[in-house]
XYZ file of C-alpha atoms in Angstrom:
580
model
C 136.340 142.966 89.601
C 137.305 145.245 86.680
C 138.462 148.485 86.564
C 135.492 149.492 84.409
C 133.059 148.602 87.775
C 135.626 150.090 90.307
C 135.497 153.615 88.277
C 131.608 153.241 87.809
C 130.627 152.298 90.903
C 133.314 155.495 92.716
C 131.743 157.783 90.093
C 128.394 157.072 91.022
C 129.090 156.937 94.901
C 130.940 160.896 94.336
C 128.361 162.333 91.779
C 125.410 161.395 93.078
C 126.339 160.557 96.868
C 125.119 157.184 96.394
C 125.278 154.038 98.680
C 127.402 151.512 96.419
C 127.989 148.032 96.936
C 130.411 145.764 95.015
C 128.775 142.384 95.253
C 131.592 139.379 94.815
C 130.931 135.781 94.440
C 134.398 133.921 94.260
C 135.941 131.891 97.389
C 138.605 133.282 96.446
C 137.927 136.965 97.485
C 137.007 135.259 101.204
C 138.979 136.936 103.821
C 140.990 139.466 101.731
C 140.323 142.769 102.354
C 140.272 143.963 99.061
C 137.848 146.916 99.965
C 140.426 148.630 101.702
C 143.767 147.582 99.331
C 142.082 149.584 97.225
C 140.584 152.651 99.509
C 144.609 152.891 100.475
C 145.447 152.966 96.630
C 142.904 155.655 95.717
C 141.414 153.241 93.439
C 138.125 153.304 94.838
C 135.900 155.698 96.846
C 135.046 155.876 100.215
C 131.398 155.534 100.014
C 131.899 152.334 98.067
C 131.847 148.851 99.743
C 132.759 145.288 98.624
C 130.557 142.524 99.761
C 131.677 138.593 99.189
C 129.151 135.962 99.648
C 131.568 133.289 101.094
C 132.887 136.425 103.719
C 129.015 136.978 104.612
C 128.428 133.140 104.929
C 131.438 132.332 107.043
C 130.829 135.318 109.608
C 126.996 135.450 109.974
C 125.541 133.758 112.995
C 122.916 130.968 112.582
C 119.982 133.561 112.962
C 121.409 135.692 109.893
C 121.595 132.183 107.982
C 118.326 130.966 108.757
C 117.033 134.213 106.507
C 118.893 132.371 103.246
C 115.562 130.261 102.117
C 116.405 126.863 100.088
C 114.852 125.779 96.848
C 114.675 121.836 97.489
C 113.078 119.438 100.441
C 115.392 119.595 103.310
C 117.634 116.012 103.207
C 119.573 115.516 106.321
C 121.691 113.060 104.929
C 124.798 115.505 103.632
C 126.156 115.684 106.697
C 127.518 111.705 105.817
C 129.320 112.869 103.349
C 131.575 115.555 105.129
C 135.226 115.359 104.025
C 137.589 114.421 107.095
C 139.482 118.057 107.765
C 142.702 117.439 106.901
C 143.798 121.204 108.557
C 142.645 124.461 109.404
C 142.074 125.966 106.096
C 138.623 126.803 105.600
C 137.694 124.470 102.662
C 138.207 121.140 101.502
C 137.843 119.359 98.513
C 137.382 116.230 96.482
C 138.238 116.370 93.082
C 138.189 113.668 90.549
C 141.857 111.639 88.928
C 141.450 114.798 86.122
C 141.487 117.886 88.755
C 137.546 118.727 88.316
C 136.146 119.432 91.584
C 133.506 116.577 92.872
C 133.023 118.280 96.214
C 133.626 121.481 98.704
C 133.529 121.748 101.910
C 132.961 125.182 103.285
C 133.668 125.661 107.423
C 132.303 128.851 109.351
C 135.224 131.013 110.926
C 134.363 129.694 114.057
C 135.463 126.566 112.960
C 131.871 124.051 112.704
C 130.909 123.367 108.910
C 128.973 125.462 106.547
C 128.972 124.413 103.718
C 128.714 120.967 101.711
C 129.091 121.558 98.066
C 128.744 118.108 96.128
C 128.611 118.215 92.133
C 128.439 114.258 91.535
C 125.003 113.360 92.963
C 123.909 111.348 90.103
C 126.886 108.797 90.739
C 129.445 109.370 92.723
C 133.130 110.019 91.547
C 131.725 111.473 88.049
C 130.424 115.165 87.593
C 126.710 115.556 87.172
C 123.797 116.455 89.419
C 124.452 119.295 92.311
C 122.706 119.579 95.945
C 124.574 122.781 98.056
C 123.520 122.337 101.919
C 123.994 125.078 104.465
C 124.329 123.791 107.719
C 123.909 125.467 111.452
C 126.602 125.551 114.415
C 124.840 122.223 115.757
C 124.866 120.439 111.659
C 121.178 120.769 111.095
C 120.279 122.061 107.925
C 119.124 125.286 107.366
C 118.642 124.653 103.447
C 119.676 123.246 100.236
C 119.363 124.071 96.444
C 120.637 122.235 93.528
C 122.003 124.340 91.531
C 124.776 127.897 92.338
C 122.644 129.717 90.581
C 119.686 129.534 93.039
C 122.111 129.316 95.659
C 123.525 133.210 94.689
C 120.072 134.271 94.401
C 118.960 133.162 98.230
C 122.695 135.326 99.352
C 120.865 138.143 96.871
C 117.978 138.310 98.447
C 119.201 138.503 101.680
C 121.627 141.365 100.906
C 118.827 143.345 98.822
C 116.019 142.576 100.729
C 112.719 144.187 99.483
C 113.961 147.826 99.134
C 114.617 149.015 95.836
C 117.696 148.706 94.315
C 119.387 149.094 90.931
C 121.733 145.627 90.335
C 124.424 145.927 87.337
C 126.456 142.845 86.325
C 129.233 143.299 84.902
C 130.368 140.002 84.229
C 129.396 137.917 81.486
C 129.926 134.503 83.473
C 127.554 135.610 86.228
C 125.165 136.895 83.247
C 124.525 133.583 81.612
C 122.698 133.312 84.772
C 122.193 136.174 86.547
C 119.353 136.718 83.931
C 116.752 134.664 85.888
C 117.232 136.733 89.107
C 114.168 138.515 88.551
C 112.588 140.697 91.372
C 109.760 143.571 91.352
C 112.057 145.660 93.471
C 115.404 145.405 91.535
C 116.043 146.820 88.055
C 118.434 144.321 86.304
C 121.089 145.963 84.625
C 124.028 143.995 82.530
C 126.628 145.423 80.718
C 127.810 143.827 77.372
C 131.756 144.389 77.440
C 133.179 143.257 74.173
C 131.984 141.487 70.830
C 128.711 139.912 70.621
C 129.882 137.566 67.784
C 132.703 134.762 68.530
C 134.524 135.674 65.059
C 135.461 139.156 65.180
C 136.462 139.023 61.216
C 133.492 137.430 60.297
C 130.013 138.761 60.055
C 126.863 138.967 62.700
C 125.132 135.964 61.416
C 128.024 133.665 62.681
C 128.572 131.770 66.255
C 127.159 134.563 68.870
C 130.270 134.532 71.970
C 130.861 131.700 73.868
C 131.247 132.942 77.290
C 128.543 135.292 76.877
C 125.891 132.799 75.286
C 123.770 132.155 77.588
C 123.431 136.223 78.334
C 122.919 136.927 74.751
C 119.886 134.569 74.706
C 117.978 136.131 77.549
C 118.687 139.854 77.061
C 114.487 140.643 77.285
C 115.359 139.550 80.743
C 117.528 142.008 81.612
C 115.979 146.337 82.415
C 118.817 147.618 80.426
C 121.415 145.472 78.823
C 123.938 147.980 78.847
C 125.857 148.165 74.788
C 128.763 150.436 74.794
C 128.787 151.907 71.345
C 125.497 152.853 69.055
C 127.467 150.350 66.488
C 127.094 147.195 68.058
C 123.466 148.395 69.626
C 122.504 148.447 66.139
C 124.003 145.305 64.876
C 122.329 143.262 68.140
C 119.242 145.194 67.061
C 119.106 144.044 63.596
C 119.263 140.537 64.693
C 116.199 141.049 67.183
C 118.317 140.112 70.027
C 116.007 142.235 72.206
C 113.183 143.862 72.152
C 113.109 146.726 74.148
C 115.998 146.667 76.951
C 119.437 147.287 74.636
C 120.415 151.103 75.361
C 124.078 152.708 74.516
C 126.002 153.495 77.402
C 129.905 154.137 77.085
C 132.270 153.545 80.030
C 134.050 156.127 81.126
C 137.528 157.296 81.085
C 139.505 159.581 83.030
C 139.845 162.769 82.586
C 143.983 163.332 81.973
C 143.534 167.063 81.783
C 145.730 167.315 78.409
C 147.238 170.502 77.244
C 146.723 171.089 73.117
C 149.517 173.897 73.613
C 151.961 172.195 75.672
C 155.451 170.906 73.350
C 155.846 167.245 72.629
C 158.257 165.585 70.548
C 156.215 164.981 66.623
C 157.502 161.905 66.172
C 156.599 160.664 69.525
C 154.110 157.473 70.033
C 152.562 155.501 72.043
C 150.133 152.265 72.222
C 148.454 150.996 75.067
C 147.555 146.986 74.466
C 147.886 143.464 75.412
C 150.685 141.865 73.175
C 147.808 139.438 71.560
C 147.357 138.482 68.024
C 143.620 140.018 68.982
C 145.750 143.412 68.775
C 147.834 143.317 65.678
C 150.260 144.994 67.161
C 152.572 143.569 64.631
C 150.437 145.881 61.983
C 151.438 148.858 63.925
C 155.633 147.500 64.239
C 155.195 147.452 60.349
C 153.955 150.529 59.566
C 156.905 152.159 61.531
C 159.210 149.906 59.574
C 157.438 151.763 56.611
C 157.477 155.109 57.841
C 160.617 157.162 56.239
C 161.403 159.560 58.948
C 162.178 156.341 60.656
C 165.567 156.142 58.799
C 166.330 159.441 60.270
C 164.712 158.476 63.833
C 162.529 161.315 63.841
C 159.842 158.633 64.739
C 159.446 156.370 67.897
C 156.526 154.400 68.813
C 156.507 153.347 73.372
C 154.251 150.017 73.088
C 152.911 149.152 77.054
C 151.145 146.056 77.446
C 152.170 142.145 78.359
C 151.228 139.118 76.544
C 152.546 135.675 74.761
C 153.178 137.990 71.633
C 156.275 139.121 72.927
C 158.968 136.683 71.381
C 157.036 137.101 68.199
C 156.846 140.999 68.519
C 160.716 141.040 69.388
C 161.803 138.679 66.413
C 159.633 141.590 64.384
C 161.251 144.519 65.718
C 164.741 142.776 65.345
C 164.221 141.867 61.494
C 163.071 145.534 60.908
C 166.273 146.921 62.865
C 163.875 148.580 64.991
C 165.140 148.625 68.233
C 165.537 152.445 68.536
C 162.306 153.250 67.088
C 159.881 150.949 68.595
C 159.896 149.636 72.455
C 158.317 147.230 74.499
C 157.726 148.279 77.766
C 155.567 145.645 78.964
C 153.582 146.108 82.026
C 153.562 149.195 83.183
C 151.505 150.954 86.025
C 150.185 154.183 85.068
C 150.700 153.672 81.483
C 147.880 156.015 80.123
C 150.199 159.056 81.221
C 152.838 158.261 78.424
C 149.747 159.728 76.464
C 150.576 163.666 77.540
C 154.061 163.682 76.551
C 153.439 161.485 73.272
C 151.671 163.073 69.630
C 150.046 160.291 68.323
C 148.715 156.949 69.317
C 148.117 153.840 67.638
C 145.256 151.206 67.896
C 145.561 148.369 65.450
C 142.622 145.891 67.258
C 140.675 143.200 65.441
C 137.857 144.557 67.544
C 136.897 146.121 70.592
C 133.754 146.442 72.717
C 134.475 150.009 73.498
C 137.905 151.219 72.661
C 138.245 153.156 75.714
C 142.442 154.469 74.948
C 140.861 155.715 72.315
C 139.154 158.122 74.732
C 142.274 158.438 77.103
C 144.415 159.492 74.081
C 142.330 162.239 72.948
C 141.682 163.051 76.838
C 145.538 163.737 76.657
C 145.498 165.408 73.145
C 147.832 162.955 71.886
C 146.165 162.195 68.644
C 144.906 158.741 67.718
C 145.324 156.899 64.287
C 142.736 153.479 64.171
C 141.684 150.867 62.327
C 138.107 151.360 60.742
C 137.050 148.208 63.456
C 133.871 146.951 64.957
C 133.327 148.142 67.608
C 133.884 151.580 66.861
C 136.206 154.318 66.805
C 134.782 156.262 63.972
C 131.809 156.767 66.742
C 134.405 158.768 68.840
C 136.784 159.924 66.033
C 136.125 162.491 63.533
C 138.621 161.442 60.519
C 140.808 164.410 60.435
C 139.405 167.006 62.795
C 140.486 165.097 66.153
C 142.402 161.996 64.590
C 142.538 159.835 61.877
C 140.439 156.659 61.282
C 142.424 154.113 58.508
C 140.821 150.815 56.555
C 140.525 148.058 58.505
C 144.086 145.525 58.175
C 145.401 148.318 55.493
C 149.371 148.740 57.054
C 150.444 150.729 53.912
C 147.494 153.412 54.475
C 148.516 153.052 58.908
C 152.123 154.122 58.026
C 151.090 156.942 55.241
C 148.729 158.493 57.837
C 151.705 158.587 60.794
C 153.881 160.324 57.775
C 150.753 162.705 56.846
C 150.708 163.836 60.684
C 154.531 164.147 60.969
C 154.437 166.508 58.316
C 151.270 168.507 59.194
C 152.030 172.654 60.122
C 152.433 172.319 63.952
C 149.014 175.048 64.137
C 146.913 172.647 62.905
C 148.294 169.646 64.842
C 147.353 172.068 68.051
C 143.869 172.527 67.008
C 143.600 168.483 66.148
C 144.649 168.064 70.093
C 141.949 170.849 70.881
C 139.646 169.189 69.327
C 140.461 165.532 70.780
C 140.268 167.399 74.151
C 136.887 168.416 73.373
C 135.206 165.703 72.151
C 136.928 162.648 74.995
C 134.722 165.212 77.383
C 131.713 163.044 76.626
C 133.140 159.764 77.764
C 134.356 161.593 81.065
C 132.204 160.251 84.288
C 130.051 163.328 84.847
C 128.296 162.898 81.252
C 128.434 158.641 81.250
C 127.039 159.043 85.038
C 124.531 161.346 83.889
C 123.638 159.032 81.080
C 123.277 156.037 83.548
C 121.163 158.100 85.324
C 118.897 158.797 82.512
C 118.610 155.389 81.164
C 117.665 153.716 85.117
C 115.753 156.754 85.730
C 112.923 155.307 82.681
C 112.470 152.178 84.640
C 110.175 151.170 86.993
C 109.073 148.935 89.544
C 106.499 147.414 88.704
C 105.346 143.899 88.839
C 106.968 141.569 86.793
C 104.899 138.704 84.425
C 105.810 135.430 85.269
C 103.873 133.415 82.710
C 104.359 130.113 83.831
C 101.308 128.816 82.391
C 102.330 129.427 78.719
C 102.081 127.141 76.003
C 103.159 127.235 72.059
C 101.181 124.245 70.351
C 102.398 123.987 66.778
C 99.786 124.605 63.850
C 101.451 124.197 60.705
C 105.180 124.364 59.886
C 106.753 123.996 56.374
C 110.289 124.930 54.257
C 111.378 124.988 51.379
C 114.758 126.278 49.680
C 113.360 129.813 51.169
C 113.033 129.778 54.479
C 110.379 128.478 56.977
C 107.057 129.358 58.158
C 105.241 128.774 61.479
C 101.597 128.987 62.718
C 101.573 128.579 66.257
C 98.700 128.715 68.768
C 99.030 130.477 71.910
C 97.502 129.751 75.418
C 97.924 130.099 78.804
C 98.261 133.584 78.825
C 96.043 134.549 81.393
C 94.350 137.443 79.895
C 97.761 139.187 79.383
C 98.730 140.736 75.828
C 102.058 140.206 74.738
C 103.921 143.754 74.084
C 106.106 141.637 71.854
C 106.296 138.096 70.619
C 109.659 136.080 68.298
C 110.235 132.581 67.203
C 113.713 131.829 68.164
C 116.016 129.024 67.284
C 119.082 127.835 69.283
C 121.988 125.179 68.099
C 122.324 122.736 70.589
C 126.174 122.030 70.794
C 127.671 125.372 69.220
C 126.507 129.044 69.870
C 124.318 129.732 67.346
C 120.964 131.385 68.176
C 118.706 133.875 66.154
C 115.149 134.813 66.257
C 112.430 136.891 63.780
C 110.112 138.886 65.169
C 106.147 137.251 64.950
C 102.616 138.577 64.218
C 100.311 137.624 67.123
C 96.533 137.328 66.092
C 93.969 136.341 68.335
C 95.978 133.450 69.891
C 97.407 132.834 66.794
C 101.722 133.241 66.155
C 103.320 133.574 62.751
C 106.313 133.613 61.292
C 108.775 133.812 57.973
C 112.166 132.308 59.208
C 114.766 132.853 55.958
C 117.136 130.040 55.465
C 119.549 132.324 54.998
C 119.700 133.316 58.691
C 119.839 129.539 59.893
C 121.822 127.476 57.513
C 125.002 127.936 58.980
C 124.160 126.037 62.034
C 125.162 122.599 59.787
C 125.976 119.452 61.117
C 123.671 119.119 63.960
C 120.591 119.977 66.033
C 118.319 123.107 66.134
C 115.671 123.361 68.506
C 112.267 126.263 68.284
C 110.556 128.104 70.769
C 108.621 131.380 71.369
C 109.765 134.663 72.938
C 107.300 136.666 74.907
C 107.856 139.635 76.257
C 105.625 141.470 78.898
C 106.548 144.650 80.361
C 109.386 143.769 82.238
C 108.774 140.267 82.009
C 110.253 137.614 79.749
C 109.349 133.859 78.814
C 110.310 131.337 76.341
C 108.380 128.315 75.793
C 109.411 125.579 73.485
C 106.751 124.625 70.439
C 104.746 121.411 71.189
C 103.652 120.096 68.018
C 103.528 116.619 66.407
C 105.140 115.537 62.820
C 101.619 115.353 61.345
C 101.948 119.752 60.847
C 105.431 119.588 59.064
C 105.998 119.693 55.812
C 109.037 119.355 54.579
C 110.657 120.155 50.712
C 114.010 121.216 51.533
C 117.198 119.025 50.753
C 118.746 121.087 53.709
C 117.360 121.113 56.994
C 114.340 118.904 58.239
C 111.922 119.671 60.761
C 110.823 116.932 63.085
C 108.895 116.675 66.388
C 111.131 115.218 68.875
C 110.333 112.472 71.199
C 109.748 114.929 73.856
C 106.955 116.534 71.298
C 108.246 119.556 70.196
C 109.888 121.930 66.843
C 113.283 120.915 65.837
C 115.598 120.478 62.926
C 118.481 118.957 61.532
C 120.735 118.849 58.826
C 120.339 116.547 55.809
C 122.975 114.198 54.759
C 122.472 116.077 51.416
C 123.706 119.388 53.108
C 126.459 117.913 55.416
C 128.241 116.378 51.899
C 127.789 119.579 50.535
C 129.329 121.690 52.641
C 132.520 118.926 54.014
């Protein structure tokens, strides 16, 4: 659980005396009472509850079970393959001579198995092939499925039911799959956290993000995918990544109630961050080191945050005979207060999704000075008015900008914290609540498309040293009209995936694909399909088409029809020497 969901999910509960629930899926979270840690620590409100699968599971009686429906034939035989219970803890496990786990065996709290969890079912001792079985008190079946995912979406249906309900992920693990829990009576909401791209330096045509790949790929299937800054909304947008569910939402940040009036040392700083080279925070120890009130040690900068940068980060400070000026605190609880006693703060970040101290620092009126980064606190900073926004990586411009505010007429420094005051007011809960409500507020509940039926036969596909384009025939529609239709294109071993919007004509699909937007998937597979999306609905079917309606007359990719029958490409030897 993240802070970010604890605060959302208490603001909503207060605002708009709403129900909340805090659905969990880990084993891990099974018989802690984490709900009311964190009533007792103020951390969460009242009207808020936290709900664990496995705690459900292990506590329900066999007639609350029976309501969890399987996706597979009943098989009796799991029951032979029960573990022997080597104690009283609720699980055991089988793993294989490397650690991974093989099997788990899950046993109701009143001590009869639940649970048979076996992830080697296509030979046994080796990883591959799933079948989870629930069993009653008397080790009958109640159901299987084969995969987790389907297995979470039985536990969701029980706990949602048919009323409806709005369900926001917050996790970009459970939305690489989460993504196919599609249900007329529950708006799908998932929030994108940080970068969409896996190389923050690099630009938006490169790997999309690993642990949020599969998310990426099927954001048409979410209501509202969730982007925290109007940056990054229109980046994703530019690449077609959806068609009509990306909205900006921020998080929100507390409000620390900072006086602009109140005294604070000038030269006093602060910086709120993990010590990770993602952070730079060795950019910000060397702009001190540049700074000249330093000498004088009219100049400190507090740095709170943990990480394996330390050692480095020390060594640093120590070369730059810093230890006076600059300070690592490292962990600290409550950290965000060193904010209304500081002037300035720091953020030196490759990138962040939403950089929310921003927010807190000008919440305080302690006035921020930031890299120009993606993703994006020129949206939140006006460059001189309520801080100061500096090139991205540029250290000499970072420590002439802390000089330029040390030496700024105390009158205007008070109006810069007025200002800072003023504007961290929109990222407060009452407006990002308000904006939540807005944005769920447009959906509705109606019936979602299913498609099933839908086929993508291939026409006529050619490239050249431009790009590619595809004719593809459309059927099994049923009658429906696509509100929008894309030919997408996913590596099949890295994270590469892209897609062009298409003109649909009669049942006819076409499409200009430039090279440029595809090239740098070299050194392996790419496979084609078509996006539809209807209403609420999303599919994507892969293009069937034989090698008789390719043409190729490009020396870098080749299009081929697989042995399966459908639209894929690889990379000529011709291009792999070229770019080695």
């Amino acid at each position: 659980m993240t802070t970010v969901a604890l605060e959302r999910s208490s603001a909503f509960a207060r605002l708009d005396n709403r129900r909340v629930e805090i659905l969990t899926l880990s084993p891990e979270m099974k018989g802690r009472d984490r709900e009311r840690e964190l009533h007792e620590a103020g951390t969460l409100d009242r009207k808020v509850k936290i709900r664990n699968l496995w705690q459900d599971l292990t506590t329900w009686s066999d007639r609350k079970l029976r309501r969890m429906i399987g996706t597979v034939d009943p098989d009796p035989s799991p029951v032979d393959d029960v573990l022997n219970r080597s104690g009283r803890d609720w699980t055991e496990l089988r793993e294989d001579s490397e650690g991974h786990m093989l099997q788990a065996d899950r046993y109701h709290d009143r001590g009869h198995l639940l649970v048979i969890d076996r992830q080697d079912m296509k030979k046994r001792g080796r990883r591959g092939g799933r079948r989870i079985t629930l069993f009653d008190r008397d080790q009958k079946v109640i159901a299987q499925w084969d995969s987790a995912r389907e297995f979470y979406h039985a536990w969701l249906d029980v706990v949602i039911g048919t009323k409806p309900s709005y369900l926001i992920c917050d996790s970009a693990f459970v939305g690489n799959f989460i993504h196919e829990y599609r249900r007329d009576n529950v708006i799908l909401s998932q929030v994108v956290h940080s970068h969409f791209v896996d190389d923050v330096a690099g630009d938006h045509l490169d790997e999309l993000s690993g642990d949020k790949f599969g998310m990426l790929r099927h954001l048409d299937a979410f209501d509202v995918a969730a982007i925290l800054t109007n940056g990054q909304r229109e980046d994703m947008s530019k690449l077609d990544l959806a068609a009509r569910s990306m909205k900006t939402i921020s998080n929100l940040t507390e409000n620390l109630h900072g006086d602009p009036t109140a005294p604070r040392p000038r030269g006093q700083g602060a910086m709120i961050a993990r010590l990770d080279p993602i952070k730079r925070i060795e950019d910000a120890v060397l702009a001190m080191s540049k700074v000249e009130a330093v000498r004088t040690g009219r100049v400190s900068l507090d740095i709170f945050g943990e990480g394996d940068e330390r050692p480095v980060l020390e060594e640093l400070i120590a070369e730059n005979r810093l230890q006076s000026n600059v300070v690592l605190h490292g962990h600290t609880p409550g950290a965000k207060n060193a904010f209304l006693t500081s002037s300035f703060s720091l953020l030196t970040s490759h990138s962040e999704g939403q950089a929310l101290v921003v927010a807190e620092s000008m919440s305080a009126g302690c006035i921020p000075i930031c890299y120009d980064i993606d993703y994006r606190p020129a949206e939140v900073i006006d460059h001189g008015i309520n801080g100061f926004i500096v090139p991205n990586g540029d250290v000499d411009t970072l420590s002439e900008t802390i000089a330029h505010f040390l030496s700024m007429p105390e009158n205007e420094v008070r109006q810069m914290r007025a200002k800072a005051i003023e504007r961290a007011a929109d990222f407060f809960e009452e407006a990002v609540i308000r904006r939540w409500g807005s944005v769920l507020a447009e959906q509705a509940f109606t019936s979602i498309a299913q498609l099933k039926d839908a086929r993508a036969e291939l026409i006529s596909a050619s490239i050249d040293s431009d790009g590619i384009s595809i004719r593809v025939g459309l059927s099994g529609l049923g009658g429906v009209i696509p509100d929008d239709v894309f030919v997408s294109w996913k590596s099949r071993k890295s994270h590469f995936y892209g897609r062009v919007r298409a003109v649909l004509t009669g049942g006819m699909i076409t499409a200009d694909i430039p090279l440029s937007r595809i090239v740098r998937i070299t050194a392996e597979y790419v496979d084609f399909s078509v996006d539809l999306v209807v209403g609420r609905g999303f599919c994507r079917v892969r293009i069937a088409g034989d090698s008789d309606s390719i043409v190729n007359r490009s020396d870098r990719l080749k299009l081929y029809s697989t042995k399966y029958g459908n639209l894929s490409g690889t990379f000529t030897r011709a291009d792999l020497t070229s770019t080695s």
